[in-house]
Coordinates of C-alpha atoms and ligand atoms in Angstrom, one line a residue:
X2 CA 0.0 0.0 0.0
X3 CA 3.2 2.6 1.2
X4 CA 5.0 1.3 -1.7
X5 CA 2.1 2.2 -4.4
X6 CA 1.6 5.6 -2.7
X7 CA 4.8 6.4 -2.9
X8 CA 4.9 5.2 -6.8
X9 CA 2.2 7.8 -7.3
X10 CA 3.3 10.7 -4.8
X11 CA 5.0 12.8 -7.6
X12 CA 7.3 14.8 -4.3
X13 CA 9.2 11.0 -3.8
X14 CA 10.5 11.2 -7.9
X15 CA 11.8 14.6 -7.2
X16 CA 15.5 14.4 -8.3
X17 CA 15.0 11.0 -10.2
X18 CA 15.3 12.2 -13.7
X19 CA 13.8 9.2 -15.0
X20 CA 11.5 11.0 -17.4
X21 CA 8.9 7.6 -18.8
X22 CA 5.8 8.6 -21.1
X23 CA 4.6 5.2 -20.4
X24 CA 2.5 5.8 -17.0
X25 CA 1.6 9.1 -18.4
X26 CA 0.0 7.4 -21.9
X27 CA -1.4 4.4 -20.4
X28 CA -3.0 6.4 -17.2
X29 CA -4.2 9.0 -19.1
X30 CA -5.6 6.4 -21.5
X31 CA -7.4 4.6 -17.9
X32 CA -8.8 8.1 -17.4
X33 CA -10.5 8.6 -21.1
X34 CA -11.9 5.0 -20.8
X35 CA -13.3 6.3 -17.4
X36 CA -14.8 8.8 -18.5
X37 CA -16.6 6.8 -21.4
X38 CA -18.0 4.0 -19.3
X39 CA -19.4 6.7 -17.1
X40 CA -21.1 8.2 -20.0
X41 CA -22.3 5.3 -21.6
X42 CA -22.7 3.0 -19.0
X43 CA -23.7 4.7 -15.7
X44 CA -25.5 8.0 -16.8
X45 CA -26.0 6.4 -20.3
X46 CA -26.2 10.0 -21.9
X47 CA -22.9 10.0 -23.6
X48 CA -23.5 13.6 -25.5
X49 CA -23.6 15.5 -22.2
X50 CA -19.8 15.2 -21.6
X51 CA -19.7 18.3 -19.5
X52 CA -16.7 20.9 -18.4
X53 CA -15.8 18.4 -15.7
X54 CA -13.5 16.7 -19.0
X55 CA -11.5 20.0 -19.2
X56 CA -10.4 20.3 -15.2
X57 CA -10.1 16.6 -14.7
X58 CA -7.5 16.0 -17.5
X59 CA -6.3 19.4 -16.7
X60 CA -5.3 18.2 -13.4
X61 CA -3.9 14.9 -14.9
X62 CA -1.4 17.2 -17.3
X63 CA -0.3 19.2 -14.8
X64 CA 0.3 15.9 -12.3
X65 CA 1.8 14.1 -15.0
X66 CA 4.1 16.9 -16.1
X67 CA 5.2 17.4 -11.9
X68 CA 5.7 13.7 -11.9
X69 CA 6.9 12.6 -15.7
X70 CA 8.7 16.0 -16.4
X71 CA 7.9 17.6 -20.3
X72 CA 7.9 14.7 -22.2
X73 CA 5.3 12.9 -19.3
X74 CA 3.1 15.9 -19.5
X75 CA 3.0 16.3 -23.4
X76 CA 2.0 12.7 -23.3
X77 CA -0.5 13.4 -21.3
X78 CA -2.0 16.1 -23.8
X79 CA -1.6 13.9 -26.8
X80 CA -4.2 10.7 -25.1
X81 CA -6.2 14.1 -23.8
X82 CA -6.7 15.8 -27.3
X83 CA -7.3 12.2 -28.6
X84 CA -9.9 11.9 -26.7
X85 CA -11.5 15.4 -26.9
X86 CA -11.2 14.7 -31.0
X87 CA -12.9 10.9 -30.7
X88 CA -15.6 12.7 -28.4
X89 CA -16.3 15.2 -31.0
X90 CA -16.8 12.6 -34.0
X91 CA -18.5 9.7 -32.1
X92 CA -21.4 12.7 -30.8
X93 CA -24.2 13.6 -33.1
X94 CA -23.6 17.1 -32.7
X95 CA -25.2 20.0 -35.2
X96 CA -21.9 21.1 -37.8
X97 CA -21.8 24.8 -36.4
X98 CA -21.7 23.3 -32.9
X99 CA -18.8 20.7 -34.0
X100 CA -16.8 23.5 -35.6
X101 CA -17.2 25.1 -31.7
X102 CA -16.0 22.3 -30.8
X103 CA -12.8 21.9 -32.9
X104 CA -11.7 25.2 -32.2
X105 CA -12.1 24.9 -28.4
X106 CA -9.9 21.5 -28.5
X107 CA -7.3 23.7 -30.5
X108 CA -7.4 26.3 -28.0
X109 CA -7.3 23.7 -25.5
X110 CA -4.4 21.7 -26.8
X111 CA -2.2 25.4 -26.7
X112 CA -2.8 26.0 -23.3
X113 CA -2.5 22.1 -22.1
X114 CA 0.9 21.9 -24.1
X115 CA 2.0 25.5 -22.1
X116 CA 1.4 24.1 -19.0
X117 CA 2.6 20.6 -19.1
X118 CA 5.8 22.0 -20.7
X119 CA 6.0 24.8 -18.3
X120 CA 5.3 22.7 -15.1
X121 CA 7.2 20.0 -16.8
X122 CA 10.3 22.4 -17.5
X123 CA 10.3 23.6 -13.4
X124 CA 9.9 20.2 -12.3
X125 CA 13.3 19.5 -14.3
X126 CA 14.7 22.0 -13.1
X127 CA 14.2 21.1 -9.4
X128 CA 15.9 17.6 -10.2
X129 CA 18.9 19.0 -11.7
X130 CA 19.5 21.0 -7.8
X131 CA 18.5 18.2 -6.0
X132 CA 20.8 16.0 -7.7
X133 CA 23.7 18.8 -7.7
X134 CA 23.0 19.2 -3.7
X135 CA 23.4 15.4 -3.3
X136 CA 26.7 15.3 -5.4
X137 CA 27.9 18.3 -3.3
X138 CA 27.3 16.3 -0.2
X139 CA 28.9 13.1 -1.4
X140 CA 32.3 15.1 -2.5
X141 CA 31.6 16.7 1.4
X142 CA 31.5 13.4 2.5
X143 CA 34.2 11.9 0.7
X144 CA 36.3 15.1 2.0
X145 CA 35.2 14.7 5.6
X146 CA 36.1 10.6 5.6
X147 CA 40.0 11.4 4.1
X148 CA 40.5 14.1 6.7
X149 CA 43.5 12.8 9.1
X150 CA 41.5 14.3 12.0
X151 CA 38.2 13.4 13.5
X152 CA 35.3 15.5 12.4
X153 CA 31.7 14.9 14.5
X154 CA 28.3 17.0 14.0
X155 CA 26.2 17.2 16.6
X156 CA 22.4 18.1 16.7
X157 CA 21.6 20.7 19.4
X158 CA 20.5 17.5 21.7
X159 CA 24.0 16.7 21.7
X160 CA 23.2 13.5 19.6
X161 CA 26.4 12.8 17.1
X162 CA 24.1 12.9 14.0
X163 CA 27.6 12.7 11.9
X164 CA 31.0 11.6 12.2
X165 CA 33.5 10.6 10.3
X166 CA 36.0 7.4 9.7
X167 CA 38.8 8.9 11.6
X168 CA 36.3 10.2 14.9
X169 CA 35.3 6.7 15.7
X170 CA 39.0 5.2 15.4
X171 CA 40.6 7.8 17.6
X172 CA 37.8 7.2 20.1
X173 CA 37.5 3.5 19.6
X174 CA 34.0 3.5 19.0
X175 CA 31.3 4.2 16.5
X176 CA 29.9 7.5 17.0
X177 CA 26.4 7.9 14.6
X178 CA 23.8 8.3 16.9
X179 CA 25.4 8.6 20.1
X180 CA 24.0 11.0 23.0
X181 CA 26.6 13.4 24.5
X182 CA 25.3 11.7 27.6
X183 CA 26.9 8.3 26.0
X184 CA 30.0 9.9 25.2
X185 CA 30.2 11.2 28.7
X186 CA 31.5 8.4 30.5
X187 CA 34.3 7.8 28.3
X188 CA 36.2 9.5 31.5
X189 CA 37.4 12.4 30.2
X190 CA 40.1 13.9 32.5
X191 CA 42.1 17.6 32.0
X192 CA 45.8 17.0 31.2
X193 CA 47.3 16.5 34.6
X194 CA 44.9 13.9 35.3
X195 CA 42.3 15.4 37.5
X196 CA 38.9 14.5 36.4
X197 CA 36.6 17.2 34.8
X198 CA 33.6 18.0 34.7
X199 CA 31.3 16.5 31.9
X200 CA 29.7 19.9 31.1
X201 CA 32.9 21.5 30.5
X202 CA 33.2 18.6 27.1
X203 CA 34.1 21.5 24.9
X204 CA 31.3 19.7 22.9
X205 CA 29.1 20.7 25.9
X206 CA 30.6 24.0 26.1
X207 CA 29.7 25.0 22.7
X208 CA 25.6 23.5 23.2
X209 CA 25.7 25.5 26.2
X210 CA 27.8 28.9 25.4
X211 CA 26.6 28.9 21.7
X212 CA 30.6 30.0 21.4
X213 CA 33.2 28.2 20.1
X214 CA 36.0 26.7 21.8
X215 CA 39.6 25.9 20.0
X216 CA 42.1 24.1 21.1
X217 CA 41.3 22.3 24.5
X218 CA 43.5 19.7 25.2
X219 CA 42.2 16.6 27.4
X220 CA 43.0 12.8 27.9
X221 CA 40.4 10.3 28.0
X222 CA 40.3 6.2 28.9
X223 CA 38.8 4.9 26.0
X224 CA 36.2 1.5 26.5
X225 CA 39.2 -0.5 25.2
X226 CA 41.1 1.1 28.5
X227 CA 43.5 3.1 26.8
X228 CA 44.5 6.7 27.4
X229 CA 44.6 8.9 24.4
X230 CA 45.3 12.5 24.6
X231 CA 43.4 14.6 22.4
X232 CA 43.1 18.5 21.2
X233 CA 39.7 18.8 20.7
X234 CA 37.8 22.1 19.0
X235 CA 34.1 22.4 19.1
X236 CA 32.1 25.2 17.3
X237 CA 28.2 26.1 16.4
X238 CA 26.7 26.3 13.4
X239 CA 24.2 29.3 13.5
X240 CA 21.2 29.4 10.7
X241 CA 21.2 33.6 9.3
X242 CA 18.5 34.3 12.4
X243 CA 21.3 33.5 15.0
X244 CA 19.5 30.2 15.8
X245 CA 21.9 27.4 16.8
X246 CA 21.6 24.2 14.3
X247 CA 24.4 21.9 15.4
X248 CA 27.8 21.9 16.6
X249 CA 31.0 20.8 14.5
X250 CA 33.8 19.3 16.7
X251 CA 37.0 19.0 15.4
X252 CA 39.1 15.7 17.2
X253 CA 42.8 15.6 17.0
X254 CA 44.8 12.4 18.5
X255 CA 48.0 14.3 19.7
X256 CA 48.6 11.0 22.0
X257 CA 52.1 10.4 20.0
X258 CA 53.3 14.2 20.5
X259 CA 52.7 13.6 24.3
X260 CA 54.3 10.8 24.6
X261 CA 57.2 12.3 22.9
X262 CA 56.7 15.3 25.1
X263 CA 56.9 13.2 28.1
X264 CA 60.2 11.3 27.2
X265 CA 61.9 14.6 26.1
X266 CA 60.7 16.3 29.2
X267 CA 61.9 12.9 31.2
X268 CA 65.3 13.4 29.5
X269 CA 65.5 16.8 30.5
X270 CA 64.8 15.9 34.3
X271 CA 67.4 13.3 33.9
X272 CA 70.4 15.6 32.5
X273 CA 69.8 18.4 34.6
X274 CA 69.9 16.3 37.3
X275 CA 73.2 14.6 36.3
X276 CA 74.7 17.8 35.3
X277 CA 73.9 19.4 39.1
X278 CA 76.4 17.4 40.3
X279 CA 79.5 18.0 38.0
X280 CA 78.6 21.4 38.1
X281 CA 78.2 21.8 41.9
X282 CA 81.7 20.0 42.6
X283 CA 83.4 22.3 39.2
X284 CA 82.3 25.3 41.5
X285 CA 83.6 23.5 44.4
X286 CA 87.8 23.1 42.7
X287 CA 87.4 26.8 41.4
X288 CA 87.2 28.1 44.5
X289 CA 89.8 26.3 45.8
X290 CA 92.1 27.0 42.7
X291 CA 91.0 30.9 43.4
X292 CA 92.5 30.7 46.7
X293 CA 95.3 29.3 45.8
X294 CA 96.1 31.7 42.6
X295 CA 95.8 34.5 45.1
X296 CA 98.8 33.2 46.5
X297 CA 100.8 33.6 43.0
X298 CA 100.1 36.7 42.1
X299 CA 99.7 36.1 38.6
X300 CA 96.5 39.0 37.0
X301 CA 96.2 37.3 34.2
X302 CA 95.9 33.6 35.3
X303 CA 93.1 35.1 37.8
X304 CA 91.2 37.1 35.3
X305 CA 90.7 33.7 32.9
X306 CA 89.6 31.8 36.0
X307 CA 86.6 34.4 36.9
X308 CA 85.5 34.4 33.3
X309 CA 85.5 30.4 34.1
X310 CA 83.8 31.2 37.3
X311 CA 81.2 33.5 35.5
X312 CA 80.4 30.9 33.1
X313 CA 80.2 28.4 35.3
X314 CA 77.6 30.3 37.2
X315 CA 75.7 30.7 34.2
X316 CA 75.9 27.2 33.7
X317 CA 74.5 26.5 37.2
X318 CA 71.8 28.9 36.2
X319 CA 71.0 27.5 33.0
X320 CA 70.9 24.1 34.9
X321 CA 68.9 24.8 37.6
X322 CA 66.2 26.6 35.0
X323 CA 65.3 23.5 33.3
X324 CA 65.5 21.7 36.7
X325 CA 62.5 24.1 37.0
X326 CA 60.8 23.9 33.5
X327 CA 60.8 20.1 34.6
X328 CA 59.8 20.3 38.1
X329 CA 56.5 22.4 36.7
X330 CA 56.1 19.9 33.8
X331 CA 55.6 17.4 35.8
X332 CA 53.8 19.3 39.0
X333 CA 56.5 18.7 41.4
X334 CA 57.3 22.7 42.1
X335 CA 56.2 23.1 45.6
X336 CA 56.3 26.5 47.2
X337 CA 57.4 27.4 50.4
X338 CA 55.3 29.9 51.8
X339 CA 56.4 32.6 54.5
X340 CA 55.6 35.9 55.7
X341 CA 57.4 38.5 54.3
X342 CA 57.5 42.1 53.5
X343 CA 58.3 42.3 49.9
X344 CA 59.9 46.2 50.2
X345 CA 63.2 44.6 51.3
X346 CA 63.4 41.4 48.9
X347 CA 62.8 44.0 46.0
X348 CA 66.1 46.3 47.9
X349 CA 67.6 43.4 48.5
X350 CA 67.7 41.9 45.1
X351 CA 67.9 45.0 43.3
X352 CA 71.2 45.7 45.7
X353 CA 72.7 42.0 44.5
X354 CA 71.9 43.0 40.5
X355 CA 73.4 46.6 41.0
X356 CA 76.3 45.4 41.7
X357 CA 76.8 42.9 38.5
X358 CA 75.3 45.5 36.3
X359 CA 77.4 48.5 35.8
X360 CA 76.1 49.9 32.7
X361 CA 72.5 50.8 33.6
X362 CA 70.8 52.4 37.0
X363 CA 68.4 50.7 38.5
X364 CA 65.8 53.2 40.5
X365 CA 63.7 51.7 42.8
X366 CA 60.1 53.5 43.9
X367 CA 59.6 52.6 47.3
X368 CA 56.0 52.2 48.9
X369 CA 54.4 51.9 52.1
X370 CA 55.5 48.5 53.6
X371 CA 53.9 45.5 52.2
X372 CA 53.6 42.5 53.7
X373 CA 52.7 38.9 51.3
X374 CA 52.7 35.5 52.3
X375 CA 54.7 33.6 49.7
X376 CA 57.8 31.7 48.5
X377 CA 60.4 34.2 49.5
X378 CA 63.0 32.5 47.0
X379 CA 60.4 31.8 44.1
X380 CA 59.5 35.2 44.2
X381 CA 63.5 36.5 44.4
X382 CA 63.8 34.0 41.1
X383 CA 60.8 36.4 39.2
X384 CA 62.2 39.3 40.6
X385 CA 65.6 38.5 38.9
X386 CA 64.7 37.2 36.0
X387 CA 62.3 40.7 35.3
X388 CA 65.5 42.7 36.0
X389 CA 68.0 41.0 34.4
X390 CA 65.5 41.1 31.3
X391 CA 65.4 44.7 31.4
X392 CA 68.9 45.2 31.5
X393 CA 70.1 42.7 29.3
X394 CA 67.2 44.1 26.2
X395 CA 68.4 47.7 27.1
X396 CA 70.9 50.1 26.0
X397 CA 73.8 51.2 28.0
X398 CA 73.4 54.0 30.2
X399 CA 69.4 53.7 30.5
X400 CA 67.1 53.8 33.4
X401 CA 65.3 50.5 35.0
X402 CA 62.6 51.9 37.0
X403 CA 61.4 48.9 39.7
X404 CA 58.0 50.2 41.5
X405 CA 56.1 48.5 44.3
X406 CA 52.7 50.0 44.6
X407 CA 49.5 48.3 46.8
X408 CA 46.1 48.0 46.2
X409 CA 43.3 47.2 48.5
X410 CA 43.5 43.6 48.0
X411 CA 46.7 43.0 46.4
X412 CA 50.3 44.7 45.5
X413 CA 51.8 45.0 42.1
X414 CA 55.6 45.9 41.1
X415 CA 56.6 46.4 37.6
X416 CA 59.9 46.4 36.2
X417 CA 60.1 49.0 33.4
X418 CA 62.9 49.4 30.6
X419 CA 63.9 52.0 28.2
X420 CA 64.9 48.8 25.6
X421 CA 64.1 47.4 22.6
X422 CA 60.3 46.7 23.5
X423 CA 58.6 43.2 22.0
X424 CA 56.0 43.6 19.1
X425 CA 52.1 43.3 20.2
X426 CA 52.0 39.7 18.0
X427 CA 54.6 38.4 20.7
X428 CA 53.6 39.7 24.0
X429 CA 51.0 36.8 25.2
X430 CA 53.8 34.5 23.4
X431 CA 56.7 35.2 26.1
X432 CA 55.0 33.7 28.6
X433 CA 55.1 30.2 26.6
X434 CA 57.8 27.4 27.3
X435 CA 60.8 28.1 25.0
X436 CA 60.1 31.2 23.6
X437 CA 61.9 33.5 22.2
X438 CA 61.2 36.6 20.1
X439 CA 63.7 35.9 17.2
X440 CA 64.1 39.0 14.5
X441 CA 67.2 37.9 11.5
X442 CA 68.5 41.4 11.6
X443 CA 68.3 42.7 15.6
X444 CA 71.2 40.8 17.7
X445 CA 70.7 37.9 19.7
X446 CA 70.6 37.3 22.7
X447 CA 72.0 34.5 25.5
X448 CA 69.1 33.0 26.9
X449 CA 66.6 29.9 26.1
X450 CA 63.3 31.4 26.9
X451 CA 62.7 29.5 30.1
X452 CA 62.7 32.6 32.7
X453 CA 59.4 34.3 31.7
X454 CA 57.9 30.9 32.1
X455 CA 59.0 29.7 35.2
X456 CA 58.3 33.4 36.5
X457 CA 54.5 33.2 35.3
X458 CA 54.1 29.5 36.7
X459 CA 55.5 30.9 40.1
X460 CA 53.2 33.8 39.7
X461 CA 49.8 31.7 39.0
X462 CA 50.9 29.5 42.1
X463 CA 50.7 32.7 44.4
X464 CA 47.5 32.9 42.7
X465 CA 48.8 36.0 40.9
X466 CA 49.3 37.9 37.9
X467 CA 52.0 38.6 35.6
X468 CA 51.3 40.8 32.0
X469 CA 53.4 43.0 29.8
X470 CA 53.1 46.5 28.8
X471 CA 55.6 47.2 25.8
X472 CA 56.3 49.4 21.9
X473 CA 58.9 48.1 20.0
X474 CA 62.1 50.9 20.0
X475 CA 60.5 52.5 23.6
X476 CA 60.6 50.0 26.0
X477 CA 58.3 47.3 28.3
X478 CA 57.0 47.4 31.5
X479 CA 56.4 44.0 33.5
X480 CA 53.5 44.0 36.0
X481 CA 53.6 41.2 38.4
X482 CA 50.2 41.4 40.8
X483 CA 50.1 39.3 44.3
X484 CA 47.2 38.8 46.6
X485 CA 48.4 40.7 50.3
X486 CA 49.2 38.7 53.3
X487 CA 45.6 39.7 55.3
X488 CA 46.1 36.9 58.0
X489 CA 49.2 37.9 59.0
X490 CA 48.3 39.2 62.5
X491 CA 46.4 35.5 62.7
X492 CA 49.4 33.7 61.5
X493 CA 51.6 34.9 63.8
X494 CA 48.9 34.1 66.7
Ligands
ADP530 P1 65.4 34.5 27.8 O1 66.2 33.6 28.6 O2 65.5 34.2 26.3 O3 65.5 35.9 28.1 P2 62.7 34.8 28.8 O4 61.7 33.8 29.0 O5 63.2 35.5 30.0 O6 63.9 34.0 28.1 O7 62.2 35.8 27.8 C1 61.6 35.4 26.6 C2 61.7 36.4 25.5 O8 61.0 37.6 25.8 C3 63.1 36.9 25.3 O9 63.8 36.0 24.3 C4 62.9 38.3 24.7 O10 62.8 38.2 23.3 C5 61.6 38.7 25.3 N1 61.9 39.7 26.4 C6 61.8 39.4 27.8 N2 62.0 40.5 28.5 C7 62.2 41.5 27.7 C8 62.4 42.9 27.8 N3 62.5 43.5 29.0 N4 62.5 43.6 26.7 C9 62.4 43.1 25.5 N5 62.2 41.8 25.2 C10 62.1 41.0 26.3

């Protein structure tokens, strides 16, 4: 019953292009046949054919011309002006009548020819779009299953109404039809292992937020039990009224970049640890060899041992940095907390670096005194790295202005240079692991672009702030915001 409804529903052979003039000729036929039993066999008064044999065949053409296309509609008119003709010389008509007669069926067979072409033409038409939106959506398709990353649409239910190839390897199963609550308990966790929350799924955050979110990076225990890490972007598709329609997530297995992220930072623990050692036992002889040059009197022999000295130092420095970089990698930087009053550790340190830097003039701005509770040493580490920053990116002779000021809940000191300055594009970018602002023709400098990113790690452990105010050619300024010690007075209790 469906399936003959269906075979005469002209909407279901919409982008068929299968244009037949057989249903058309014989069904048309079955209508004129019809028509003539009902005349002679029911009403038996077959010269009163009436105006219901215009509309009814009218309606046939135009139904056979929305199913059939052109060539089923002009079929259509043919059987229909066959008949009208075979009406006209089977009735007894008067002449002048039949003449009325043959000019109506001409007039007739115009307009049934202008409308089954015309409705035939659009119908056509339609199939040609259809058929172009379905290749469109198989080349999509095709496109979508190559793509080396997972790509899932999801309806604004949160059910995964498409996904592709790639999507249901990296998360081991298939993913058509599955509910956001389904994917939930896949046991997603941030990146240091702490379970999240399932409605912060950036999936869930762009169903929720209507924003999109790039980039987040998670690890997840797939059903099979294995951990995969993966970068995963969701966004919302918006209709031209704002309304959402679906959400496109983006899924990228970065599981073999971690893992070689985790052995390289595993070999950095293990050399800087190993080199400690050497380097702490080298320090050890120099001083002893200093003491005993003293003894010779010899300049020059004691000049080439405190360049060995200095470099040695920076050595330990450099050392001791990626001790650092590792120790935060892998969450093992614990702070030491103390209360202190952070006027002298800025006096105090700027004191030390005065005295190794003799081309610029550090001014300090002194406040009221402040009092934090922190890691006196971490924060002597930002301190230093700010200022030796400023004077190593600035010209001989300049000013290094180091302010302390307080605000009702917290205190900020910035470190501001006369120097080169870092271009807007880089400023968030200093803060990152490794970087370094590189320009071909300005100098280089010694460094490895760990200090700005051990200071801002420090800095967010105080639960603090660090940003950069800088023009390139004027200077920068580097703000570094801590929350006040208000329980000192309890503390000390
Ligand atoms: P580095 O050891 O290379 O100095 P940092 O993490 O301390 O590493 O700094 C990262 C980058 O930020 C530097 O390479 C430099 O390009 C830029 N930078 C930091 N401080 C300043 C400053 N005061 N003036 C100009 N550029 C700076």
């Amino acid at each position: 019953m469906r399936k003959s409804f269906s075979y005469l529903n002209p909407i279901t052979h919409l982008g068929e292009k299968k244009y037949s003039t057989r249903f058309p000729v014989l069904a048309t036929l079955g209508l004129a046949l019809l028509s003539e039993f009902y005349l002679y066999v029911v009403i038996r008064k077959p010269e009163t054919v009436g105006i219901y044999a215009i509309f009814v065949f009218l309606a046939a053409i135009i139904y056979f011309s929305f199913r059939n296309g052109i060539r089923g509609g002009l079929a259509s008119v043919v059987i229909t002006i066959l008949y009208y003709a075979e009406i006209i010389l089977t009735r007894n008509a008067p002449p002048a009548e039949k003449v009325v007669q043959w000019q109506t069926t001409l007039l007739l067979a115009i307009v049934y020819t202008l409308i089954a072409y015309i409705i035939g033409w659009l119908k056509q038409r339609i199939d040609v779009l259809i058929e172009r939106e379905a290749d469109e959506k198989k080349r999509l398709q095709a496109i979508l299953e190559q793509l080396p990353v997972g790509v899932m649409v999801t309806d604004i239910h949160g059910t995964t109404v498409h996904s592709n190839k790639q999507s249901d390897v990296i998360l081991g199963m298939e993913m058509d039809g599955k509910t956001n609550d389904e994917i939930r308990p896949l046991g997603v966790s941030k990146y240091n292992g702490s379970q999240i929350s399932p409605s912060k799924w950036p999936l869930s955050q762009a169903l929720t937020t209507g924003k999109a979110v790039v980039g987040k990076e998670f690890s997840l225990t797939r059903t099979d039990g294995k951990m995969i890490h993966l970068q995963i972007s969701a966004s919302p598709i918006h209709n031209h009224e704002g309304e959402m329609l679906a959400v496109a997530s983006i899924i990228n297995d970065i599981t073999p970049q971690k893992e070689i992220d985790e052995r390289k930072d595993d070999f950095v623990n293990m050399a800087s640890h190993e080199l400690k050692t050497p380097i702490t036992s080298m320090k050890l002889y120099l001083q002893s060899l200093r003491k005993r040059l003293a003894q010779l009197n010899d300049p020059k022999a004691e000049m080439t041992l405190s360049r060995i000295i200095y470099q040695t130092d920076r050595l330990q420095e450099l050392v001791s940095e990626l001790l650092d970089v590792s120790r935060l990698q892998t969450g093992k930087l614990t702070l030491n907390k103390e209360s202190f009053c952070l006027n002298t550790l800025i006096n105090e340190t700027v004191e030390e670096l005065s005295a190794a830097s003799k081309n610029q003039h550090l001014i300090v701005e002194s406040a009221p005194k402040i009092v934090v509770f922190a890691d006196r040493f971490r924060l002597y580490q930002v301190l230093t790295n700010l200022i030796t920053n400023a004077i190593k990116y600035s010209p001989q002779n300049s000013n290094i202005h180091i302010t302390l000021k307080k605000q009702t809940r917290s205190a900020t000191i910035s470190v501001q240079d006369f120097g080169v300055g870092i271009p807007k594009a880089e400023q968030k970018k200093i803060f990152n692991r490794l970087y370094q602002v590189t320009d071909p023709k300005k100098k280089t400098f010694a460094g490895l672009g760990m200090g700005l990113y051990i200071s801002k790690e420090i800095v967010k452990r105080h639960k603090g702030r660090i940003w950069v105010k800088s023009s390139p050619g004027k200077g920068s300024t580097f703000y570094v915001s801590l929350p006040l010690d208000n329980n000192s007075k309890r503390r000390k209790k």
